[in-house]
XYZ file of C-alpha atoms in Angstrom:
436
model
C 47.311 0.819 21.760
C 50.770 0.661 21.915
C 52.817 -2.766 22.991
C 54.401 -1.375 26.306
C 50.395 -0.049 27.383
C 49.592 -4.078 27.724
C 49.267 -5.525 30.804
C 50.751 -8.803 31.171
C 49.319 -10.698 34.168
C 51.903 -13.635 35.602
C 53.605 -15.884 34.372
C 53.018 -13.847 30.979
C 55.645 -12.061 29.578
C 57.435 -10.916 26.227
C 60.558 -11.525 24.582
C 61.671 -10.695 21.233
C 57.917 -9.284 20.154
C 57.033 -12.975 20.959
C 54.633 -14.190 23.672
C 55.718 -16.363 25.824
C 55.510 -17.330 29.589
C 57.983 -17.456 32.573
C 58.473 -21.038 34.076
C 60.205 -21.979 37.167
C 62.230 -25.222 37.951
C 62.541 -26.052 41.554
C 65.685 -23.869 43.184
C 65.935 -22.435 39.722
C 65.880 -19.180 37.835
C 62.351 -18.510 35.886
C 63.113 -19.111 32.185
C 61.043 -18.059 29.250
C 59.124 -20.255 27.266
C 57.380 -18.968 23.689
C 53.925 -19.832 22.913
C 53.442 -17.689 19.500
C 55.567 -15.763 17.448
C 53.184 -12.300 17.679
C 51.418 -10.736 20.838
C 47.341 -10.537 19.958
C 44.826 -8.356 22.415
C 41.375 -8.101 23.287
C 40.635 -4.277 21.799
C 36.699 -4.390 22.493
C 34.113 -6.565 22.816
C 31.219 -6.158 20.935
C 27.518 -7.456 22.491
C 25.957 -7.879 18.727
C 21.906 -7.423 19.263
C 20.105 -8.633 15.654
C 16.620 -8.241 17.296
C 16.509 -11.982 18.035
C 19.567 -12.808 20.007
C 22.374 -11.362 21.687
C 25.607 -12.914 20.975
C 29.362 -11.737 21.393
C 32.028 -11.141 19.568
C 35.563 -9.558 20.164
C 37.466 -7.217 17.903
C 41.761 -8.425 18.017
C 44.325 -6.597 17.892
C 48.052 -7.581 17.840
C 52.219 -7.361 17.234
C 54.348 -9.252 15.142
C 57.646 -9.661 16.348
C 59.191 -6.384 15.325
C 56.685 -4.736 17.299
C 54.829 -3.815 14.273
C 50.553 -3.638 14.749
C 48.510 -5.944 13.078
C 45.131 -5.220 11.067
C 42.074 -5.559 13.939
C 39.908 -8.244 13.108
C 36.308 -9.517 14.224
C 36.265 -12.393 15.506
C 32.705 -14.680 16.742
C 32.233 -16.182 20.090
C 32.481 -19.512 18.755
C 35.547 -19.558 16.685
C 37.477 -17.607 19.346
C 38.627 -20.822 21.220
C 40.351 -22.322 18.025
C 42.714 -19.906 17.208
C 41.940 -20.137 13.376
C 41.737 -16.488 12.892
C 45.182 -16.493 13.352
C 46.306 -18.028 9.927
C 42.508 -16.960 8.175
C 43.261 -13.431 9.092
C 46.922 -12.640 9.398
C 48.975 -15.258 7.307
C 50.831 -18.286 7.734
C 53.975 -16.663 8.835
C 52.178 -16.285 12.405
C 52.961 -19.687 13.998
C 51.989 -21.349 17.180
C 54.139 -22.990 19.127
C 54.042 -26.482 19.397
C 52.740 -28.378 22.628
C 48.407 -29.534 23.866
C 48.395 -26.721 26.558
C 49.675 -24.050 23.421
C 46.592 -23.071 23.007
C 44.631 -22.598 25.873
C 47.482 -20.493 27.146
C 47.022 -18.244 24.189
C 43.337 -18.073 24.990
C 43.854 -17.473 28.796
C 46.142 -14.557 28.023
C 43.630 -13.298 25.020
C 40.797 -13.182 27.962
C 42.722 -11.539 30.871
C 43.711 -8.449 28.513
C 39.758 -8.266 27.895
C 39.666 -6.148 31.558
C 41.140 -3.445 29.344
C 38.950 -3.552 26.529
C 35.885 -1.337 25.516
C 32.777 -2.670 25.776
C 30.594 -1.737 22.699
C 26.327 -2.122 21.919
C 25.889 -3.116 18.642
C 22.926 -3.732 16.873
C 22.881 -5.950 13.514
C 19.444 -4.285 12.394
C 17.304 -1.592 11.159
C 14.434 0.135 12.526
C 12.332 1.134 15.247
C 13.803 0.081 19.151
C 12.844 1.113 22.423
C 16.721 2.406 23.868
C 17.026 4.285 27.485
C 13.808 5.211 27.381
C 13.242 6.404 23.883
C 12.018 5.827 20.731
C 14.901 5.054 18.109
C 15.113 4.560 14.134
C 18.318 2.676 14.429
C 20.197 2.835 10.301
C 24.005 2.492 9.823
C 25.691 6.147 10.346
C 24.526 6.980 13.100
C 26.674 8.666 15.452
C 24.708 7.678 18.514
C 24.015 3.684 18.282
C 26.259 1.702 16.298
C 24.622 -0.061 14.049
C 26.237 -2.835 11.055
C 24.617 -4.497 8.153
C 26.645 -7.348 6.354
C 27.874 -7.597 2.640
C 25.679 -4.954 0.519
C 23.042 -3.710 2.748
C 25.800 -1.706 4.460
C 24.552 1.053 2.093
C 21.793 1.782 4.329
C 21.955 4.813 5.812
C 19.831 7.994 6.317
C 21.315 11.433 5.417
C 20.960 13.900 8.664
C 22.596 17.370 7.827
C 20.552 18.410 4.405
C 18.868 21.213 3.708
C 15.335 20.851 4.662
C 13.872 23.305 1.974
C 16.084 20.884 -0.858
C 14.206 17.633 1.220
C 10.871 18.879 0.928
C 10.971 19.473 -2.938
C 12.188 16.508 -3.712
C 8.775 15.206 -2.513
C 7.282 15.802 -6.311
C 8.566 12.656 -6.586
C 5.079 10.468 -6.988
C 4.468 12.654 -10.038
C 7.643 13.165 -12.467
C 9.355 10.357 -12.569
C 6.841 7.638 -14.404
C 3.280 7.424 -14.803
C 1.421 7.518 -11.112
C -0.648 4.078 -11.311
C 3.536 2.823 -11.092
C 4.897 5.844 -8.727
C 2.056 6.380 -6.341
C 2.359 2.345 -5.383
C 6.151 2.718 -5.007
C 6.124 6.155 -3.011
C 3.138 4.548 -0.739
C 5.158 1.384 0.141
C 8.494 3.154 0.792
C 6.512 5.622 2.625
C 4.486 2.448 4.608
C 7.792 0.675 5.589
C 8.746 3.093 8.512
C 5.585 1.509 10.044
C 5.570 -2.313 9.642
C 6.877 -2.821 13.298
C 3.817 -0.854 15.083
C 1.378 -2.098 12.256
C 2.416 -6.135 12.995
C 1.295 -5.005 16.457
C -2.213 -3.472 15.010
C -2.773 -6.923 12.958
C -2.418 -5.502 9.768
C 1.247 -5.825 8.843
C 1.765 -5.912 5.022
C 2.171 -9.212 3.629
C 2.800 -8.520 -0.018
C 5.477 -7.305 -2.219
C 5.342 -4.924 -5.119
C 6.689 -6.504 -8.547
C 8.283 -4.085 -10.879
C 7.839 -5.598 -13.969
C 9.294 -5.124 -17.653
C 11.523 -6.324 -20.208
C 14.987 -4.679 -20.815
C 15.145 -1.203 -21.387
C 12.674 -0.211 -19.291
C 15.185 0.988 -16.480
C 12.991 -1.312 -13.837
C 16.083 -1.832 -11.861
C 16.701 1.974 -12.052
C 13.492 3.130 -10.475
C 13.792 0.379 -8.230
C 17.330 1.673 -6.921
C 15.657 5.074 -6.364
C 12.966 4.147 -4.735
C 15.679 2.611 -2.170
C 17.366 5.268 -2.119
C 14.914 7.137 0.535
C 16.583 4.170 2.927
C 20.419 4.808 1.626
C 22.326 5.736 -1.571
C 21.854 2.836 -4.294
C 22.318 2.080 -7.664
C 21.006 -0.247 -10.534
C 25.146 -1.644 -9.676
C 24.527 -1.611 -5.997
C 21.325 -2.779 -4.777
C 20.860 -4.974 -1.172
C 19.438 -8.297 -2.781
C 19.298 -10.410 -6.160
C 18.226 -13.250 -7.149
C 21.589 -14.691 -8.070
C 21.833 -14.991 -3.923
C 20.205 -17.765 -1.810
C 16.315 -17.726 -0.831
C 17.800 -18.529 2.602
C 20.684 -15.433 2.200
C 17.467 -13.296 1.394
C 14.879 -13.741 3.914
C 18.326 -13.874 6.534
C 19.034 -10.514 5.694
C 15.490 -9.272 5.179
C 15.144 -9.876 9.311
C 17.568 -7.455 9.430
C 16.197 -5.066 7.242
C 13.186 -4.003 9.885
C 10.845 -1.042 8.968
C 12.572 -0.159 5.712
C 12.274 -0.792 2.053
C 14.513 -3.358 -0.070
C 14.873 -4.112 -3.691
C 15.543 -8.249 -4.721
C 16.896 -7.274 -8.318
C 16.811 -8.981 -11.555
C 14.497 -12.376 -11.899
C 15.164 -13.158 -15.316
C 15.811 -16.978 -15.509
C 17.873 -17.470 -18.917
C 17.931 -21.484 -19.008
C 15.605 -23.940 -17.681
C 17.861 -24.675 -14.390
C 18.027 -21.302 -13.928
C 14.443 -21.035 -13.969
C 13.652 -23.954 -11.492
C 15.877 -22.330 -9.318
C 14.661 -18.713 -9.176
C 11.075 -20.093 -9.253
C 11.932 -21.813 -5.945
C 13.488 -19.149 -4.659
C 10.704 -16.559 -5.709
C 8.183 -19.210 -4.116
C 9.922 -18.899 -0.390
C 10.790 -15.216 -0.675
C 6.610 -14.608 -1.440
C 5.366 -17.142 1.216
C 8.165 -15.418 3.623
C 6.821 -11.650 2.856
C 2.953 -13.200 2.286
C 2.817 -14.956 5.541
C 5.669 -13.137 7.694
C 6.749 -15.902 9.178
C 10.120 -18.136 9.511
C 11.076 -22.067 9.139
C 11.365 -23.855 12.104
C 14.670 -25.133 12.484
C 16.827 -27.161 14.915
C 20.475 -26.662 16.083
C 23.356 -29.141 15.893
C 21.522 -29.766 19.808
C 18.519 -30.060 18.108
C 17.153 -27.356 20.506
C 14.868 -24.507 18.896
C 16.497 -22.211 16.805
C 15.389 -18.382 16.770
C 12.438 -17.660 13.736
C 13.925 -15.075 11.305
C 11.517 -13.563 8.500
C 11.163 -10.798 6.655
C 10.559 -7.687 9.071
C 10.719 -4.437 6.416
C 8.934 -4.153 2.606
C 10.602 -5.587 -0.739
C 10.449 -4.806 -4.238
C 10.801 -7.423 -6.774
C 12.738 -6.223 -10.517
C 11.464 -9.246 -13.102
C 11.793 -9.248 -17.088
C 8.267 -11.507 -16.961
C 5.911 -13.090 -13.844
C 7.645 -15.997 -11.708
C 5.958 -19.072 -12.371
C 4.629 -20.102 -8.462
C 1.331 -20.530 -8.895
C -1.995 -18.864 -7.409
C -0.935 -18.854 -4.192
C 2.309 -17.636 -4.916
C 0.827 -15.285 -7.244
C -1.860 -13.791 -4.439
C 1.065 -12.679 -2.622
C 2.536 -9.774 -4.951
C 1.419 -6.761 -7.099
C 2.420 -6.380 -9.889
C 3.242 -2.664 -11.413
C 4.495 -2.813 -15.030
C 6.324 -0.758 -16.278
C 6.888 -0.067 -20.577
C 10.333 0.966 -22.072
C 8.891 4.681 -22.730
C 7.550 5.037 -19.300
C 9.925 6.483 -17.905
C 11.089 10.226 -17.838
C 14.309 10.040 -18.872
C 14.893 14.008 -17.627
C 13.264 14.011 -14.332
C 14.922 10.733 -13.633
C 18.696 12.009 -14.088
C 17.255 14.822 -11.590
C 15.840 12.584 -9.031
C 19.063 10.487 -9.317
C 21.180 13.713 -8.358
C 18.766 14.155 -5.166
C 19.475 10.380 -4.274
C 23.169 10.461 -4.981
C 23.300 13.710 -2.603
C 21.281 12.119 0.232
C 18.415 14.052 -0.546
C 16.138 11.650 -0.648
C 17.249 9.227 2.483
C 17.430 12.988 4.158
C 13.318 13.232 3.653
C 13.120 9.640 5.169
C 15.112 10.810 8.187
C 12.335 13.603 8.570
C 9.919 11.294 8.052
C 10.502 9.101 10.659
C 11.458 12.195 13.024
C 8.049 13.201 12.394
C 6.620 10.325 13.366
C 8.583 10.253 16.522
C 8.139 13.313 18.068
C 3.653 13.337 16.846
C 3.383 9.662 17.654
C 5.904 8.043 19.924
C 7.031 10.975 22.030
C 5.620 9.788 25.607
C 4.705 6.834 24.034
C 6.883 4.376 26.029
C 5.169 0.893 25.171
C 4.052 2.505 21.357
C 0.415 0.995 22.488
C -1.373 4.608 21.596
C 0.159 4.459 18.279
C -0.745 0.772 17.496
C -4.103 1.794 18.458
C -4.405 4.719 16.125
C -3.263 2.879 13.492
C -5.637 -0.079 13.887
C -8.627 2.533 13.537
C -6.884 3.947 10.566
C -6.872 0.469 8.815
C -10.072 -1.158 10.220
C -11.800 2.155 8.914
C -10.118 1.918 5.213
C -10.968 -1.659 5.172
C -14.391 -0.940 5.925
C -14.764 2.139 3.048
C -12.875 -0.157 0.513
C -15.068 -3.049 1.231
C -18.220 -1.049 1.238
C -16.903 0.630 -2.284
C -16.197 -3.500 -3.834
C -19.712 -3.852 -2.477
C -21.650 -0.871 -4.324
C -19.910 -1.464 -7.569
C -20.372 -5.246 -7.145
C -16.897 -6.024 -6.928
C -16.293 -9.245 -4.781
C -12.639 -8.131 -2.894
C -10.229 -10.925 -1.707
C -9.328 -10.874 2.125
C -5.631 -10.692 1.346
C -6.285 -8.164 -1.740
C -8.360 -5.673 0.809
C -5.400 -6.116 3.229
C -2.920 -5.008 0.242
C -4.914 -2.045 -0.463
C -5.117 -0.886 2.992
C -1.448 -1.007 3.489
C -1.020 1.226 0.410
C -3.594 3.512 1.436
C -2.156 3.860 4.985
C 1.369 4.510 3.364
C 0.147 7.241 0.832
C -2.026 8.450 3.613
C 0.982 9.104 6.496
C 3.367 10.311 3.479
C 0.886 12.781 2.512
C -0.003 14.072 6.332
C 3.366 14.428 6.725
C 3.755 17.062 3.940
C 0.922 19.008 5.175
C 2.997 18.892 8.587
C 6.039 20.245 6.807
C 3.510 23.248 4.715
């Protein structure tokens, strides 16, 4: 937009790149009176959807005085009144003017160029939504729904345009990399993720997460970061979470991580305070993924704030066990892994396939597949919820009745972990008997 394409409604005007307004004295000519020193604009306004609440924010533009745009900037619904963003986001040389009605001049005029403004959806999470009547797996990229992840997890993304014959034999995957009792768990849970939302519905969503153990050397992080890589295009460097960020950071941007897989890198307390820390953080981020759901919190109007909890899969990277207890302890697996474990060869291969989107490209499939044999004239998703509970309450049953014969007593929650790996391995291998 250029500076003459702005509508200025009355008594608006401007004057030397300034904005200003016009002012009349009584039998008078109007004279011009400067509020700022720049001209800012509402470019769009963006109706941000993070699967709990819907909340607004507007994207400014703006001239300095020479007529010269300014960067756009994003600014939330409830810092748009103050006028901060001004010096936060484009200096100190852009001044107000003086005077108690400065401002809500400013804000008046900001509003009234909103009529010619775009009006975008955007949604501030992954996964599976119901849009105009169809089933969606919403991930940064794509061209059709705009979707936006903050800090790190903005590597998300699936990979649409690959070759399918490269996608498919990439799916040797379970086999080459490291020895299966640590690959087959991995593959499964990636595999799983695609499914929490519609499993939650069925009553058996997971409530675990998988812990990658092993001391340095072992390239834990590494396998880790390629397991993730069916959701985007990571690296041991650039992973979504660590434990060097808040419990509360984590399970905030876990809720927005729906129906994929994560990786919460390197627990590997080096000093006592360290370790009281990332034991307390370890303890909320298992009870969060073990039980699924949030804290109950209050606003400054001490009205009900919305739950957020962990809505996709996680796998923990750890040098040795957290110390949180047995309860804390029931609600991972651990998968260790030895500093010759891994295949040093077929890794550098699999990395190439993850560093050219092969890998999130197979995901995309994936979840196309599931669409179009599961959710296609599926509007509510209740037919697939139902499937899926008779998948799981019959693998419960055969696992139980297995512990039974071999008189092995099975834990309620360890059954339930074993059935969501079994129903991940399960769909990921139907779905390469779907592709031949």
């Amino acid at each position: 937009m250029e500076l003459n394409d702005l509508i200025f409604p009355a008594p608006y005007a401007v004057k030397d790149g300034c904005l200003g307004y016009m002012k009349s004295e009584k039998g008078g000519e109007p004279y011009f009176i400067k509020l700022c020193n720049f001209v800012p604009f509402i470019a769009s306004q963006l109706i941000v959807d993070d699967g709990a609440e819907t909340k607004v924010r507007v994207e400014i533009g703006g001239f300095d005085f020479r007529g010269r745009p300014l960067q756009t900037i994003t600014v939330p619904d409830e810092k748009f009144n103050s006028l901060d963003w001004v010096r936060n986001n484009w200096g100190y040389e852009f001044n107000l003017e003086t005077g108690q009605t400065v401002k809500d001049r400013i804000r008046y005029f900001l509003q009234a160029t909103a009529v010619q403004a775009d009006k975008k959806k955007v949604y501030a999470a992954t996964g599976w939504k119901r849009i105009n009547d169809q089933w969606e797996f919403l991930m940064p990229g794509d061209e059709t729904h705009t979707v936006c992840l903050e800090g790190r997890c903005g590597v998300y993304g699936f990979t649409r345009d690959a070759n399918l014959d490269a996608v498919l034999k990439s799916l040797s995957l379970p086999y080459a990399v490291a020895p299966r009792n640590v690959m087959m768990p991995l593959v499964a849970f990636a595999f799983l993720s695609p499914l929490n939302s519609f499993l939650k519905r069925a009553q058996y969503e997971p409530k675990t997460v998988l812990m990658l153990c092993g001391k340095t050397g072992s390239k834990k992080s590494t396998l880790a970061a390629l397991i993730c890589s069916f959701f985007g295009r990571f690296s041991t460097t650039e992973l979504p979470l660590s434990f060097r960020d808040t419990a509360n950071s984590i399970i905030r941007q876990s809720f927005a991580l729906k129906d994929v897989l994560t990786v919460i890198d390197d627990y590997h307390p080096s000093t006592g305070k360290d370790a009281a820390q990332m034991n307390a953080s370890a303890q909320m981020i298992f009870r969060a993924y073990g039980n699924r759901v949030g804290r109950g919190r209050l606003n400054a109007n001490s009205e009900p704030m919305t739950d957020r909890y962990p809505q996709g899969n996680a796998i923990i990277t750890a040098e040795f066990l957290p110390d949180v207890g047995e309860s804390g302890t029931a609600r991972f697996i651990t998968l260790e892994l030895g500093r010759t474990d891994v295949n040093n060869e077929e890794l550098s291969y699999y990395q190439q396939l993850a560093a050219d989107g092969i890998l999130s490209a197979c995901m995309y499939q994936y979840t196309e597949w599931i669409k179009e044999k599961y959710l296609t004239g599926d509007k509510t998703g209740d037919e697939f919820v139902k499937y899926l509970a008779g998948i799981c309450n019959d693998c419960r049953k055969e696992l139980a009745e297995k512990g039974n014969h071999n008189r092995i007593k099975l834990r309620d929650r360890l059954l339930d972990d074993m059935v969501s790996l079994h129903v991940g391995f399960s769909f990921f291998c139907d779905f390469l008997l779907a592709k031949n």
